[in-house]
């Protein structure tokens, strides 16, 4: 249940440099962009807990793991990684995002990133933030993020089943597919905003604006002002407490349930698992939007992001009609160690398969049905635990080694 890591970043006003100097610096940096000369260029990605991870080099560094995130604007590098690479860090910036906390970071000067296979292209790295601390919940190195400033240089095609993005020359691109063209606008934070319509479980239809956020591993998240205004949690809606969800601003508070339907253009997504935020601060407490459409929904499509022409083309994948019927384990995990192959239980949900089986916080999962857990990634382990079948877990609890029968099941 820990796969709803969210990386949307919002730069706050508490900067130690003036807003004018930030704007000037950003414009100056953007002049250093060298557009790709040949398109389309195909770049493979790794899907890690439903996040698109690209190999990126910063100032000709070794390959680093950066998340492609439509919920982000600038190129961001982890603060510790920036120090390791000896980057020029100046000033201080405080940022927030999903969750109520803010983090301190710095501006980056004289650093650019590039992608293997994208000849002749580089772009400035703008911020260094302490995002690497989320790597244990990610189960993978998490060195940085690239977002709107990168995406808008191209028409970006995302093919989840093939595990590739394709970068098309935006000045020559002509869409000839059979998909739906959905209008979008970029807000002041560089996030793509679309109009969609949701139908609550009580049958009420509501149209409004949502962020398209492939940097969220969730399906659908509804922001707390909207949840409160519409009294969505005051009905007989079946929900469970959300555990293990977090972002740049720390843990996210809320309940998991469902809405009856989400409609994007002509496409209808039936009963998506939905986070009903109860945050009091941060991105998920914004009153400007109804919510956030994440990767669990967006990965059901082949996506073309055409920011230049304010549109997104969606081609339905074979899994569009598949129900959101995954099982829940009832615990959240983090991956520890150099290779992220030690799996520790962080939180156990009451009245869940985990609590009923007697699993406890800080238990280490050593084996699953006799297979060493260390032979799995966190992504693979999470996928296993979303299947409604019985498992025997070998658990290390202090000096004890326990065999625990355990069966994930649908909870909502």
Tab-separated table of C-alpha atoms in Angstrom:
chain	number	residue	atom	x	y	z
A	1	UNK	CA	0.000	0.000	0.000
A	2	UNK	CA	3.019	2.284	-0.280
A	3	UNK	CA	2.913	2.929	-3.998
A	4	UNK	CA	1.307	6.361	-3.945
A	5	UNK	CA	4.533	8.345	-3.802
A	6	UNK	CA	3.890	11.823	-5.198
A	7	UNK	CA	6.591	14.193	-6.449
A	8	UNK	CA	4.689	17.368	-7.344
A	9	UNK	CA	6.782	20.334	-6.185
A	10	UNK	CA	5.642	23.851	-5.440
A	11	UNK	CA	8.257	26.583	-4.929
A	12	UNK	CA	7.144	28.802	-2.045
A	13	UNK	CA	7.628	32.510	-1.541
A	14	UNK	CA	10.190	32.116	1.250
A	15	UNK	CA	13.290	32.538	-0.911
A	16	UNK	CA	16.530	34.153	0.221
A	17	UNK	CA	16.861	35.797	-3.188
A	18	UNK	CA	14.335	38.132	-4.755
A	19	UNK	CA	11.627	36.915	-7.104
A	20	UNK	CA	13.038	39.210	-9.786
A	21	UNK	CA	16.485	37.623	-9.649
A	22	UNK	CA	14.946	34.156	-9.804
A	23	UNK	CA	13.018	35.093	-12.948
A	24	UNK	CA	16.115	36.620	-14.568
A	25	UNK	CA	18.220	33.585	-13.703
A	26	UNK	CA	15.634	31.160	-15.072
A	27	UNK	CA	15.344	33.048	-18.354
A	28	UNK	CA	19.113	33.176	-18.686
A	29	UNK	CA	19.401	29.472	-18.056
A	30	UNK	CA	16.702	28.593	-20.565
A	31	UNK	CA	18.733	30.290	-23.321
A	32	UNK	CA	21.284	27.501	-22.916
A	33	UNK	CA	18.860	24.870	-24.221
A	34	UNK	CA	20.037	23.057	-27.333
A	35	UNK	CA	17.031	21.471	-29.050
A	36	UNK	CA	17.366	17.916	-30.288
A	37	UNK	CA	18.236	17.809	-33.990
A	38	UNK	CA	16.682	14.475	-34.901
A	39	UNK	CA	13.194	13.345	-33.912
A	40	UNK	CA	11.499	11.186	-33.011
A	41	UNK	CA	14.083	9.910	-30.579
A	42	UNK	CA	13.191	6.783	-28.607
A	43	UNK	CA	14.423	6.633	-25.012
A	44	UNK	CA	13.797	3.608	-22.779
A	45	UNK	CA	12.624	4.018	-19.202
A	46	UNK	CA	12.307	1.847	-16.129
A	47	UNK	CA	8.926	1.757	-14.416
A	48	UNK	CA	9.564	1.956	-10.666
A	49	UNK	CA	6.528	1.881	-8.366
A	50	UNK	CA	4.573	3.238	-11.366
A	51	UNK	CA	7.015	6.124	-11.932
A	52	UNK	CA	8.917	6.726	-15.174
A	53	UNK	CA	12.649	6.679	-14.416
A	54	UNK	CA	15.106	7.915	-17.044
A	55	UNK	CA	18.885	7.719	-17.058
A	56	UNK	CA	20.283	11.247	-16.957
A	57	UNK	CA	23.797	12.696	-16.733
A	58	UNK	CA	24.524	15.979	-14.963
A	59	UNK	CA	27.683	17.756	-16.135
A	60	UNK	CA	28.791	14.479	-17.779
A	61	UNK	CA	28.341	12.502	-14.560
A	62	UNK	CA	27.698	8.794	-14.261
A	63	UNK	CA	24.088	7.836	-15.156
A	64	UNK	CA	21.613	9.100	-12.554
A	65	UNK	CA	17.970	8.138	-12.020
A	66	UNK	CA	15.560	11.000	-12.726
A	67	UNK	CA	11.749	10.790	-12.616
A	68	UNK	CA	9.768	12.260	-15.507
A	69	UNK	CA	7.006	14.206	-13.798
A	70	UNK	CA	4.273	16.371	-15.308
A	71	UNK	CA	3.643	17.618	-11.764
A	72	UNK	CA	7.019	19.391	-11.770
A	73	UNK	CA	8.342	22.418	-13.651
A	74	UNK	CA	12.114	22.721	-13.237
A	75	UNK	CA	14.920	20.195	-13.451
A	76	UNK	CA	15.653	19.233	-9.842
A	77	UNK	CA	18.555	17.230	-8.435
A	78	UNK	CA	18.808	15.664	-4.996
A	79	UNK	CA	20.727	17.940	-2.644
A	80	UNK	CA	23.155	15.251	-1.477
A	81	UNK	CA	23.807	14.152	-5.065
A	82	UNK	CA	24.481	17.770	-6.047
A	83	UNK	CA	27.066	18.043	-3.279
A	84	UNK	CA	28.621	14.728	-4.293
A	85	UNK	CA	29.019	16.049	-7.860
A	86	UNK	CA	30.458	19.352	-6.605
A	87	UNK	CA	27.746	21.472	-8.195
A	88	UNK	CA	27.660	25.218	-7.652
A	89	UNK	CA	24.914	25.759	-5.048
A	90	UNK	CA	23.741	29.256	-4.132
A	91	UNK	CA	21.136	30.793	-1.844
A	92	UNK	CA	18.312	28.939	-0.182
A	93	UNK	CA	14.860	27.947	-1.377
A	94	UNK	CA	12.022	26.343	0.569
A	95	UNK	CA	9.663	24.044	-1.278
A	96	UNK	CA	6.591	22.033	-0.522
A	97	UNK	CA	4.323	19.703	-2.434
A	98	UNK	CA	2.135	16.725	-1.583
A	99	UNK	CA	2.069	16.714	2.227
A	100	UNK	CA	2.093	19.579	4.714
A	101	UNK	CA	5.841	20.041	5.266
A	102	UNK	CA	8.380	22.245	3.462
A	103	UNK	CA	12.020	21.435	2.687
A	104	UNK	CA	15.116	23.594	2.325
A	105	UNK	CA	17.260	23.444	-0.777
A	106	UNK	CA	19.446	25.620	-2.981
A	107	UNK	CA	19.649	27.083	-6.460
A	108	UNK	CA	22.019	25.382	-8.888
A	109	UNK	CA	24.288	27.378	-11.183
A	110	UNK	CA	26.318	26.246	-14.195
A	111	UNK	CA	24.953	22.694	-14.332
A	112	UNK	CA	23.102	20.970	-17.154
A	113	UNK	CA	21.603	17.545	-17.699
A	114	UNK	CA	21.565	15.380	-20.808
A	115	UNK	CA	19.984	12.071	-21.809
A	116	UNK	CA	21.726	9.183	-23.579
A	117	UNK	CA	20.468	8.951	-27.151
A	118	UNK	CA	19.396	12.593	-27.309
A	119	UNK	CA	22.348	14.023	-29.197
A	120	UNK	CA	22.958	17.742	-28.982
A	121	UNK	CA	20.522	18.399	-26.149
A	122	UNK	CA	21.242	19.767	-22.707
A	123	UNK	CA	19.186	21.787	-20.269
A	124	UNK	CA	19.917	23.561	-16.997
A	125	UNK	CA	19.432	21.983	-13.598
A	126	UNK	CA	17.670	24.673	-11.574
A	127	UNK	CA	17.177	23.426	-8.012
A	128	UNK	CA	18.819	21.064	-5.532
A	129	UNK	CA	16.341	19.662	-2.996
A	130	UNK	CA	16.472	16.868	-0.391
A	131	UNK	CA	14.356	14.477	-2.451
A	132	UNK	CA	16.687	11.499	-2.149
A	133	UNK	CA	15.255	10.789	1.292
A	134	UNK	CA	12.221	9.357	-0.509
A	135	UNK	CA	14.345	6.624	-2.120
A	136	UNK	CA	13.522	3.967	0.549
A	137	UNK	CA	9.800	4.250	-0.270
A	138	UNK	CA	10.721	4.292	-3.932
A	139	UNK	CA	12.907	1.204	-3.609
A	140	UNK	CA	15.383	2.707	-6.054
A	141	UNK	CA	17.899	5.544	-6.286
A	142	UNK	CA	16.018	8.810	-6.683
A	143	UNK	CA	18.467	11.416	-7.948
A	144	UNK	CA	16.223	14.010	-9.536
A	145	UNK	CA	13.146	15.102	-11.463
A	146	UNK	CA	12.561	16.636	-14.885
A	147	UNK	CA	9.256	18.203	-15.801
A	148	UNK	CA	7.626	20.963	-17.809
A	149	UNK	CA	10.791	22.780	-18.902
A	150	UNK	CA	11.929	19.539	-20.563
A	151	UNK	CA	8.565	18.306	-21.851
A	152	UNK	CA	7.687	21.549	-23.611
A	153	UNK	CA	10.738	21.291	-25.891
A	154	UNK	CA	9.105	18.363	-27.714
A	155	UNK	CA	5.904	16.496	-28.288
A	156	UNK	CA	6.473	13.731	-25.747
A	157	UNK	CA	4.919	10.346	-26.491
A	158	UNK	CA	4.699	7.955	-23.532
A	159	UNK	CA	4.255	4.252	-24.238
A	160	UNK	CA	3.939	2.475	-20.894
A	161	UNK	CA	3.689	-1.132	-22.207
A	162	UNK	CA	6.788	-0.691	-24.409
A	163	UNK	CA	8.690	1.114	-21.641
A	164	UNK	CA	9.752	4.003	-23.877
A	165	UNK	CA	9.175	7.676	-24.439
A	166	UNK	CA	9.477	9.146	-27.912
A	167	UNK	CA	10.504	12.752	-28.409
A	168	UNK	CA	9.003	14.324	-31.524
A	169	UNK	CA	10.085	17.587	-33.141
A	170	UNK	CA	7.300	19.910	-31.979
A	171	UNK	CA	7.657	22.181	-35.018
A	172	UNK	CA	7.025	19.302	-37.443
A	173	UNK	CA	4.748	17.004	-35.474
A	174	UNK	CA	1.364	16.161	-36.987
A	175	UNK	CA	-0.819	13.740	-35.091
A	176	UNK	CA	-2.380	11.091	-37.325
A	177	UNK	CA	-3.579	8.553	-34.762
A	178	UNK	CA	-7.119	7.644	-33.794
A	179	UNK	CA	-6.958	8.943	-30.230
A	180	UNK	CA	-8.853	11.690	-28.468
A	181	UNK	CA	-7.371	15.202	-28.314
A	182	UNK	CA	-7.921	16.673	-24.852
A	183	UNK	CA	-7.319	20.419	-24.343
A	184	UNK	CA	-4.906	21.363	-21.577
A	185	UNK	CA	-3.502	24.510	-20.038
A	186	UNK	CA	-0.277	24.939	-18.115
A	187	UNK	CA	-0.787	26.710	-14.808
A	188	UNK	CA	1.755	29.071	-13.201
A	189	UNK	CA	3.594	26.075	-11.720
A	190	UNK	CA	3.949	24.461	-15.147
A	191	UNK	CA	1.450	21.671	-14.438
A	192	UNK	CA	-0.906	20.493	-17.227
A	193	UNK	CA	-4.526	21.120	-16.260
A	194	UNK	CA	-7.457	19.417	-17.989
A	195	UNK	CA	-11.206	19.411	-17.460
A	196	UNK	CA	-12.647	16.051	-16.462
A	197	UNK	CA	-15.923	14.841	-15.011
A	198	UNK	CA	-16.329	12.549	-12.054
A	199	UNK	CA	-19.405	10.769	-10.819
A	200	UNK	CA	-19.584	10.058	-7.115
A	201	UNK	CA	-20.799	6.749	-5.723
A	202	UNK	CA	-24.056	8.524	-4.861
A	203	UNK	CA	-24.562	9.417	-8.542
A	204	UNK	CA	-23.655	13.132	-8.497
A	205	UNK	CA	-21.744	14.299	-11.602
A	206	UNK	CA	-19.174	17.052	-11.140
A	207	UNK	CA	-17.016	18.751	-13.772
A	208	UNK	CA	-13.821	20.499	-12.844
A	209	UNK	CA	-10.099	20.950	-13.395
A	210	UNK	CA	-7.492	18.331	-12.547
A	211	UNK	CA	-3.709	18.090	-12.757
A	212	UNK	CA	-2.419	15.362	-15.062
A	213	UNK	CA	0.388	14.029	-12.890
A	214	UNK	CA	2.375	11.034	-14.140
A	215	UNK	CA	4.706	11.645	-11.186
A	216	UNK	CA	1.969	10.351	-8.908
A	217	UNK	CA	1.756	6.591	-8.525
A	218	UNK	CA	-1.901	6.875	-7.546
A	219	UNK	CA	-5.014	6.615	-9.723
A	220	UNK	CA	-7.144	9.584	-8.648
A	221	UNK	CA	-6.647	11.983	-5.737
A	222	UNK	CA	-9.273	14.518	-4.671
A	223	UNK	CA	-8.073	17.591	-2.793
A	224	UNK	CA	-9.292	18.302	0.722
A	225	UNK	CA	-11.264	21.548	0.067
A	226	UNK	CA	-13.294	19.785	-2.630
A	227	UNK	CA	-13.748	16.688	-0.453
A	228	UNK	CA	-14.936	18.875	2.417
A	229	UNK	CA	-17.159	21.166	0.337
A	230	UNK	CA	-18.971	18.246	-1.297
A	231	UNK	CA	-19.029	16.239	1.962
A	232	UNK	CA	-17.643	13.254	0.086
A	233	UNK	CA	-16.571	11.503	3.284
A	234	UNK	CA	-19.816	12.238	5.136
A	235	UNK	CA	-21.824	9.656	3.200
A	236	UNK	CA	-21.845	5.884	3.527
A	237	UNK	CA	-18.812	5.644	1.252
A	238	UNK	CA	-16.656	2.645	2.096
A	239	UNK	CA	-13.106	3.811	2.818
A	240	UNK	CA	-9.920	2.767	4.559
A	241	UNK	CA	-7.150	4.907	5.985
A	242	UNK	CA	-4.432	5.734	3.471
A	243	UNK	CA	-1.022	4.593	4.698
A	244	UNK	CA	2.395	4.966	3.108
A	245	UNK	CA	1.397	7.850	0.806
A	246	UNK	CA	3.757	10.796	0.743
A	247	UNK	CA	5.544	13.375	-1.362
A	248	UNK	CA	7.910	16.311	-1.261
A	249	UNK	CA	5.941	17.708	1.678
A	250	UNK	CA	5.909	14.542	3.787
A	251	UNK	CA	3.042	12.186	4.549
A	252	UNK	CA	-0.388	12.622	2.981
A	253	UNK	CA	-3.443	12.293	5.203
A	254	UNK	CA	-6.642	10.866	3.794
A	255	UNK	CA	-8.976	7.984	3.126
A	256	UNK	CA	-8.968	5.556	0.205
A	257	UNK	CA	-12.271	4.749	-1.461
A	258	UNK	CA	-13.769	4.972	-4.906
A	259	UNK	CA	-15.776	7.227	-7.171
A	260	UNK	CA	-18.238	5.688	-9.602
A	261	UNK	CA	-16.557	7.039	-12.727
A	262	UNK	CA	-13.992	9.466	-14.091
A	263	UNK	CA	-14.521	10.757	-17.617
A	264	UNK	CA	-11.632	12.256	-19.616
A	265	UNK	CA	-12.792	13.363	-23.035
A	266	UNK	CA	-14.770	10.413	-24.374
A	267	UNK	CA	-13.016	7.885	-22.151
A	268	UNK	CA	-14.684	6.519	-19.042
A	269	UNK	CA	-12.695	4.978	-16.187
A	270	UNK	CA	-14.952	2.908	-13.951
A	271	UNK	CA	-14.647	2.985	-10.158
A	272	UNK	CA	-11.008	4.065	-9.854
A	273	UNK	CA	-9.416	3.745	-6.424
A	274	UNK	CA	-9.470	7.304	-5.082
A	275	UNK	CA	-7.595	9.162	-2.373
A	276	UNK	CA	-9.880	11.577	-0.505
A	277	UNK	CA	-7.335	14.014	0.922
A	278	UNK	CA	-7.655	15.327	4.452
A	279	UNK	CA	-4.498	17.440	4.305
A	280	UNK	CA	-4.634	20.872	5.918
A	281	UNK	CA	-1.661	22.244	3.956
A	282	UNK	CA	0.377	21.461	0.878
A	283	UNK	CA	-0.552	20.637	-2.711
A	284	UNK	CA	-3.413	18.314	-1.765
A	285	UNK	CA	-5.061	21.102	0.233
A	286	UNK	CA	-5.343	23.373	-2.807
A	287	UNK	CA	-8.752	24.936	-3.441
A	288	UNK	CA	-7.885	25.823	-7.049
A	289	UNK	CA	-8.373	22.312	-8.459
A	290	UNK	CA	-10.564	19.309	-7.764
A	291	UNK	CA	-7.671	16.901	-7.737
A	292	UNK	CA	-4.915	14.960	-9.408
A	293	UNK	CA	-5.024	12.218	-12.079
A	294	UNK	CA	-2.070	9.899	-11.581
A	295	UNK	CA	-0.153	7.139	-13.312
A	296	UNK	CA	-2.542	4.289	-12.489
A	297	UNK	CA	-5.056	5.952	-14.802
A	298	UNK	CA	-2.714	7.618	-17.288
A	299	UNK	CA	-0.792	4.375	-17.899
A	300	UNK	CA	-3.962	2.938	-19.426
A	301	UNK	CA	-3.261	5.146	-22.453
A	302	UNK	CA	-0.553	5.904	-24.970
A	303	UNK	CA	-0.060	9.608	-24.258
A	304	UNK	CA	1.131	12.457	-26.481
A	305	UNK	CA	1.937	15.638	-24.539
A	306	UNK	CA	1.849	18.599	-26.920
A	307	UNK	CA	2.305	21.628	-24.689
A	308	UNK	CA	3.018	23.901	-27.677
A	309	UNK	CA	-0.531	23.393	-28.967
A	310	UNK	CA	-2.140	23.044	-25.518
A	311	UNK	CA	-3.373	19.529	-26.018
A	312	UNK	CA	-2.880	15.933	-24.960
A	313	UNK	CA	-3.729	13.024	-27.237
A	314	UNK	CA	-4.886	9.819	-25.595
A	315	UNK	CA	-4.966	6.434	-27.300
A	316	UNK	CA	-6.641	3.719	-25.228
A	317	UNK	CA	-4.519	0.744	-24.257
A	318	UNK	CA	-5.683	-2.839	-23.938
A	319	UNK	CA	-6.092	-2.403	-20.186
A	320	UNK	CA	-8.421	0.588	-20.271
A	321	UNK	CA	-11.504	-1.464	-19.381
A	322	UNK	CA	-9.732	-3.565	-16.743
A	323	UNK	CA	-11.193	-2.900	-13.279
A	324	UNK	CA	-9.275	-1.466	-10.362
A	325	UNK	CA	-9.648	-4.664	-8.370
A	326	UNK	CA	-6.272	-5.081	-6.708
A	327	UNK	CA	-5.963	-6.586	-3.269
A	328	UNK	CA	-4.524	-4.738	-0.279
A	329	UNK	CA	-1.878	-6.096	2.050
A	330	UNK	CA	-2.690	-3.724	4.902
A	331	UNK	CA	0.903	-2.621	5.440
A	332	UNK	CA	3.329	-0.111	3.951
A	333	UNK	CA	6.938	-0.982	3.188
A	334	UNK	CA	10.241	0.734	2.745
A	335	UNK	CA	13.315	-0.738	1.076
A	336	UNK	CA	16.627	-0.413	2.885
A	337	UNK	CA	20.286	-1.205	2.252
A	338	UNK	CA	22.636	-0.299	-0.578
A	339	UNK	CA	20.589	-2.178	-3.165
A	340	UNK	CA	17.198	-1.523	-1.521
A	341	UNK	CA	16.623	-5.262	-0.977
A	342	UNK	CA	15.751	-5.273	2.751
A	343	UNK	CA	12.007	-4.731	3.182
A	344	UNK	CA	10.773	-3.246	6.453
A	345	UNK	CA	7.127	-2.792	7.432
A	346	UNK	CA	6.538	0.857	8.351
A	347	UNK	CA	2.852	0.878	9.227
A	348	UNK	CA	0.091	-1.675	9.681
A	349	UNK	CA	-3.542	-0.836	8.948
A	350	UNK	CA	-6.124	-1.863	11.539
A	351	UNK	CA	-8.677	-4.506	10.515
A	352	UNK	CA	-6.647	-5.532	7.496
A	353	UNK	CA	-5.000	-8.765	6.285
A	354	UNK	CA	-1.728	-7.616	7.841
A	355	UNK	CA	-3.139	-6.882	11.299
A	356	UNK	CA	-5.228	-10.060	11.273
A	357	UNK	CA	-2.129	-12.109	10.422
A	358	UNK	CA	-0.229	-10.543	13.322
A	359	UNK	CA	2.297	-8.557	11.267
A	360	UNK	CA	3.887	-5.677	13.136
A	361	UNK	CA	5.716	-2.434	12.482
A	362	UNK	CA	9.476	-2.982	11.899
A	363	UNK	CA	9.026	-6.611	10.833
A	364	UNK	CA	11.457	-7.496	8.048
A	365	UNK	CA	10.077	-9.613	5.205
A	366	UNK	CA	12.811	-12.160	4.491
A	367	UNK	CA	10.999	-14.635	2.243
A	368	UNK	CA	7.688	-14.961	0.465
A	369	UNK	CA	6.558	-18.540	-0.243
A	370	UNK	CA	10.152	-19.599	0.342
A	371	UNK	CA	11.631	-17.169	-2.212
A	372	UNK	CA	14.220	-14.767	-0.849
A	373	UNK	CA	12.742	-11.284	-0.725
A	374	UNK	CA	16.220	-9.927	-1.508
A	375	UNK	CA	15.844	-11.394	-5.012
A	376	UNK	CA	12.941	-8.996	-5.624
A	377	UNK	CA	12.694	-5.254	-6.083
A	378	UNK	CA	10.185	-3.226	-4.091
A	379	UNK	CA	8.173	-2.799	-7.308
A	380	UNK	CA	8.020	-6.576	-7.812
A	381	UNK	CA	7.154	-7.261	-4.178
A	382	UNK	CA	4.331	-4.723	-4.252
A	383	UNK	CA	2.937	-6.288	-7.418
A	384	UNK	CA	2.939	-9.726	-5.766
A	385	UNK	CA	1.128	-8.393	-2.711
A	386	UNK	CA	-1.641	-6.893	-4.843
A	387	UNK	CA	-2.833	-10.397	-5.768
A	388	UNK	CA	-5.637	-11.900	-3.720
A	389	UNK	CA	-3.999	-15.215	-2.855
A	390	UNK	CA	-2.467	-16.809	0.231
A	391	UNK	CA	1.233	-16.471	0.983
A	392	UNK	CA	3.610	-17.715	3.632
A	393	UNK	CA	5.841	-14.880	4.786
A	394	UNK	CA	9.107	-15.523	6.589
A	395	UNK	CA	9.456	-12.535	8.885
A	396	UNK	CA	12.402	-11.404	10.978
A	397	UNK	CA	11.208	-9.756	14.207
A	398	UNK	CA	14.208	-8.858	16.309
A	399	UNK	CA	15.928	-12.176	17.094
A	400	UNK	CA	12.845	-14.201	16.090
A	401	UNK	CA	12.144	-15.777	12.725
A	402	UNK	CA	8.422	-16.288	12.160
A	403	UNK	CA	6.336	-18.069	9.522
A	404	UNK	CA	3.129	-16.122	8.940
A	405	UNK	CA	0.199	-17.095	6.738
A	406	UNK	CA	-1.150	-14.053	5.005
A	407	UNK	CA	-3.833	-13.364	2.363
A	408	UNK	CA	-4.249	-9.888	0.759
A	409	UNK	CA	-7.820	-9.055	-0.224
A	410	UNK	CA	-9.963	-6.277	-1.588
A	411	UNK	CA	-10.813	-3.747	1.126
A	412	UNK	CA	-12.696	-1.095	-0.845
